[in-house]
């Protein structure tokens, strides 16, 4: 070691013209050294990376919120679908009940001659007069009139 603090290379003495690359760029461009350019590029890359990361996080939050809204909508649609299925089963059960009433209980739909429509003023004119041998019987018309008069 020499007094300057640099090791002495006795085999290959350093040429007086060999210099560091940074010193060559500094000598050649006189203003900007390569290290400054590299540091500026690294700083720019770090800032760009931070901005892109923030944008991606923001996009993730927006997509996650949209996903949660879609899941809520899916649950609402599933509830609506279940309600409609129950309603459909209810409407399909009506013909089943009617067919079982006919087959198992012997019920039938009444015909026009089996139906009797009672109207307050019209029924009295079409009612049969009471026969002489059954004075205690009432007709449907007199029942309807009595009910109308009692109210």
mmCIF file of C-alpha atoms in Angstrom:
data_model
loop_
_atom_site.group_PDB
_atom_site.id
_atom_site.type_symbol
_atom_site.label_atom_id
_atom_site.label_comp_id
_atom_site.label_asym_id
_atom_site.label_seq_id
_atom_site.Cartn_x
_atom_site.Cartn_y
_atom_site.Cartn_z
ATOM 1 C CA UNK A 1 0.000 0.000 0.000
ATOM 2 C CA UNK A 2 1.121 3.370 -0.810
ATOM 3 C CA UNK A 3 0.675 6.468 1.178
ATOM 4 C CA UNK A 4 -2.370 7.445 -0.860
ATOM 5 C CA UNK A 5 -4.364 4.486 0.483
ATOM 6 C CA UNK A 6 -4.561 2.705 -2.846
ATOM 7 C CA UNK A 7 -3.004 -0.745 -3.236
ATOM 8 C CA UNK A 8 0.006 -0.921 -5.421
ATOM 9 C CA UNK A 9 -0.181 -3.306 -8.344
ATOM 10 C CA UNK A 10 3.342 -4.151 -9.286
ATOM 11 C CA UNK A 11 2.538 -6.629 -12.068
ATOM 12 C CA UNK A 12 0.290 -4.400 -14.187
ATOM 13 C CA UNK A 13 0.942 -0.828 -13.420
ATOM 14 C CA UNK A 14 -2.120 1.350 -14.006
ATOM 15 C CA UNK A 15 -2.010 3.396 -17.081
ATOM 16 C CA UNK A 16 -2.320 7.068 -16.503
ATOM 17 C CA UNK A 17 -5.168 7.294 -19.038
ATOM 18 C CA UNK A 18 -7.462 4.522 -17.609
ATOM 19 C CA UNK A 19 -10.416 6.143 -15.865
ATOM 20 C CA UNK A 20 -13.769 5.152 -14.443
ATOM 21 C CA UNK A 21 -16.756 5.040 -16.861
ATOM 22 C CA UNK A 22 -18.535 7.660 -14.771
ATOM 23 C CA UNK A 23 -15.528 9.910 -15.032
ATOM 24 C CA UNK A 24 -15.429 9.351 -18.798
ATOM 25 C CA UNK A 25 -19.110 10.369 -19.125
ATOM 26 C CA UNK A 26 -18.521 13.300 -16.790
ATOM 27 C CA UNK A 27 -15.559 14.397 -18.886
ATOM 28 C CA UNK A 28 -17.343 13.813 -22.150
ATOM 29 C CA UNK A 29 -20.671 15.478 -21.276
ATOM 30 C CA UNK A 30 -19.313 17.808 -18.598
ATOM 31 C CA UNK A 31 -22.803 18.242 -17.075
ATOM 32 C CA UNK A 32 -24.479 14.942 -16.293
ATOM 33 C CA UNK A 33 -22.834 11.896 -14.908
ATOM 34 C CA UNK A 34 -24.204 8.425 -15.639
ATOM 35 C CA UNK A 35 -24.991 7.916 -11.984
ATOM 36 C CA UNK A 36 -27.312 10.899 -11.935
ATOM 37 C CA UNK A 37 -29.127 9.576 -15.001
ATOM 38 C CA UNK A 38 -29.486 6.127 -13.458
ATOM 39 C CA UNK A 39 -30.763 7.594 -10.181
ATOM 40 C CA UNK A 40 -33.278 9.762 -12.031
ATOM 41 C CA UNK A 41 -34.473 6.757 -14.012
ATOM 42 C CA UNK A 42 -34.830 4.704 -10.831
ATOM 43 C CA UNK A 43 -36.695 7.516 -9.073
ATOM 44 C CA UNK A 44 -39.012 7.893 -12.074
ATOM 45 C CA UNK A 45 -39.634 4.138 -12.156
ATOM 46 C CA UNK A 46 -40.453 4.108 -8.435
ATOM 47 C CA UNK A 47 -42.923 6.992 -8.823
ATOM 48 C CA UNK A 48 -44.499 5.372 -11.889
ATOM 49 C CA UNK A 49 -44.777 2.046 -10.045
ATOM 50 C CA UNK A 50 -46.450 3.754 -7.075
ATOM 51 C CA UNK A 51 -48.979 5.497 -9.320
ATOM 52 C CA UNK A 52 -49.797 2.277 -11.172
ATOM 53 C CA UNK A 53 -50.181 0.410 -7.880
ATOM 54 C CA UNK A 54 -52.600 3.050 -6.585
ATOM 55 C CA UNK A 55 -54.606 2.853 -9.828
ATOM 56 C CA UNK A 56 -54.792 -0.936 -9.608
ATOM 57 C CA UNK A 57 -55.927 -0.817 -5.973
ATOM 58 C CA UNK A 58 -58.626 1.706 -6.903
ATOM 59 C CA UNK A 59 -59.764 -0.501 -9.791
ATOM 60 C CA UNK A 60 -59.830 -3.516 -7.463
ATOM 61 C CA UNK A 61 -62.057 -1.683 -4.983
ATOM 62 C CA UNK A 62 -64.446 -0.616 -7.742
ATOM 63 C CA UNK A 63 -64.630 -4.141 -9.138
ATOM 64 C CA UNK A 64 -65.156 -5.595 -5.655
ATOM 65 C CA UNK A 65 -68.021 -3.159 -4.992
ATOM 66 C CA UNK A 66 -69.603 -4.074 -8.338
ATOM 67 C CA UNK A 67 -69.237 -7.769 -7.458
ATOM 68 C CA UNK A 68 -70.937 -7.253 -4.086
ATOM 69 C CA UNK A 69 -73.801 -5.354 -5.764
ATOM 70 C CA UNK A 70 -74.221 -8.199 -8.252
ATOM 71 C CA UNK A 71 -74.295 -10.748 -5.427
ATOM 72 C CA UNK A 72 -77.049 -8.762 -3.691
ATOM 73 C CA UNK A 73 -78.981 -8.627 -6.946
ATOM 74 C CA UNK A 74 -78.482 -12.380 -7.414
ATOM 75 C CA UNK A 75 -79.886 -13.074 -3.934
ATOM 76 C CA UNK A 76 -82.912 -10.875 -4.671
ATOM 77 C CA UNK A 77 -83.480 -12.662 -7.969
ATOM 78 C CA UNK A 78 -83.192 -16.063 -6.270
ATOM 79 C CA UNK A 79 -85.833 -15.035 -3.730
ATOM 80 C CA UNK A 80 -88.071 -13.809 -6.559
ATOM 81 C CA UNK A 81 -87.497 -17.061 -8.460
ATOM 82 C CA UNK A 82 -88.428 -19.141 -5.408
ATOM 83 C CA UNK A 83 -91.562 -17.047 -4.906
ATOM 84 C CA UNK A 84 -92.545 -17.555 -8.541
ATOM 85 C CA UNK A 85 -91.941 -21.301 -8.283
ATOM 86 C CA UNK A 86 -94.213 -21.485 -5.240
ATOM 87 C CA UNK A 87 -96.840 -19.450 -7.082
ATOM 88 C CA UNK A 88 -96.547 -21.737 -10.111
ATOM 89 C CA UNK A 89 -96.968 -24.819 -7.924
ATOM 90 C CA UNK A 90 -100.014 -23.231 -6.310
ATOM 91 C CA UNK A 91 -101.661 -22.647 -9.686
ATOM 92 C CA UNK A 92 -100.798 -26.129 -10.913
ATOM 93 C CA UNK A 93 -102.249 -27.632 -7.721
ATOM 94 C CA UNK A 94 -105.769 -26.301 -8.512
ATOM 95 C CA UNK A 95 -106.397 -28.711 -11.420
ATOM 96 C CA UNK A 96 -104.945 -31.557 -9.378
ATOM 97 C CA UNK A 97 -107.369 -30.811 -6.554
ATOM 98 C CA UNK A 98 -110.271 -30.674 -9.000
ATOM 99 C CA UNK A 99 -109.360 -33.999 -10.611
ATOM 100 C CA UNK A 100 -108.966 -35.708 -7.212
ATOM 101 C CA UNK A 101 -112.355 -34.305 -6.075
ATOM 102 C CA UNK A 102 -114.007 -35.847 -9.131
ATOM 103 C CA UNK A 103 -112.197 -39.189 -9.012
ATOM 104 C CA UNK A 104 -112.018 -39.864 -5.254
ATOM 105 C CA UNK A 105 -115.016 -38.010 -3.835
ATOM 106 C CA UNK A 106 -117.395 -38.273 -6.786
ATOM 107 C CA UNK A 107 -117.941 -34.516 -6.932
ATOM 108 C CA UNK A 108 -118.999 -32.810 -10.153
ATOM 109 C CA UNK A 109 -119.521 -29.320 -11.495
ATOM 110 C CA UNK A 110 -123.180 -28.326 -11.426
ATOM 111 C CA UNK A 111 -125.077 -27.925 -14.686
ATOM 112 C CA UNK A 112 -127.326 -24.987 -15.475
ATOM 113 C CA UNK A 113 -130.455 -26.820 -14.305
ATOM 114 C CA UNK A 114 -128.693 -27.551 -10.965
ATOM 115 C CA UNK A 115 -127.942 -23.879 -10.380
ATOM 116 C CA UNK A 116 -130.455 -21.540 -8.771
ATOM 117 C CA UNK A 117 -129.800 -17.821 -8.829
ATOM 118 C CA UNK A 118 -131.749 -15.870 -6.251
ATOM 119 C CA UNK A 119 -132.421 -12.190 -6.809
ATOM 120 C CA UNK A 120 -134.625 -10.185 -4.431
ATOM 121 C CA UNK A 121 -137.276 -8.781 -6.808
ATOM 122 C CA UNK A 122 -137.247 -11.408 -9.568
ATOM 123 C CA UNK A 123 -137.569 -14.538 -7.449
ATOM 124 C CA UNK A 124 -141.039 -13.625 -6.126
ATOM 125 C CA UNK A 125 -142.532 -13.501 -9.604
ATOM 126 C CA UNK A 126 -141.125 -16.855 -10.695
ATOM 127 C CA UNK A 127 -141.747 -18.741 -7.472
ATOM 128 C CA UNK A 128 -144.354 -21.497 -7.474
ATOM 129 C CA UNK A 129 -147.455 -20.718 -5.466
ATOM 130 C CA UNK A 130 -147.792 -22.764 -2.326
ATOM 131 C CA UNK A 131 -150.131 -25.669 -2.738
ATOM 132 C CA UNK A 132 -153.209 -26.034 -0.562
ATOM 133 C CA UNK A 133 -152.133 -29.313 0.943
ATOM 134 C CA UNK A 134 -148.786 -27.889 2.202
ATOM 135 C CA UNK A 135 -149.607 -24.572 3.843
ATOM 136 C CA UNK A 136 -146.576 -24.586 6.186
ATOM 137 C CA UNK A 137 -143.898 -24.710 3.451
ATOM 138 C CA UNK A 138 -142.133 -21.591 2.252
ATOM 139 C CA UNK A 139 -140.613 -20.942 -1.123
ATOM 140 C CA UNK A 140 -137.123 -19.653 -1.670
ATOM 141 C CA UNK A 141 -138.584 -16.356 -2.792
ATOM 142 C CA UNK A 142 -140.369 -15.804 0.511
ATOM 143 C CA UNK A 143 -137.164 -16.664 2.400
ATOM 144 C CA UNK A 144 -135.210 -14.138 0.353
ATOM 145 C CA UNK A 145 -137.890 -11.491 0.860
ATOM 146 C CA UNK A 146 -137.934 -12.151 4.590
ATOM 147 C CA UNK A 147 -134.183 -11.794 4.763
ATOM 148 C CA UNK A 148 -134.316 -8.564 2.761
ATOM 149 C CA UNK A 149 -137.098 -7.168 4.945
ATOM 150 C CA UNK A 150 -135.272 -8.061 8.152
ATOM 151 C CA UNK A 151 -132.256 -5.990 7.211
#
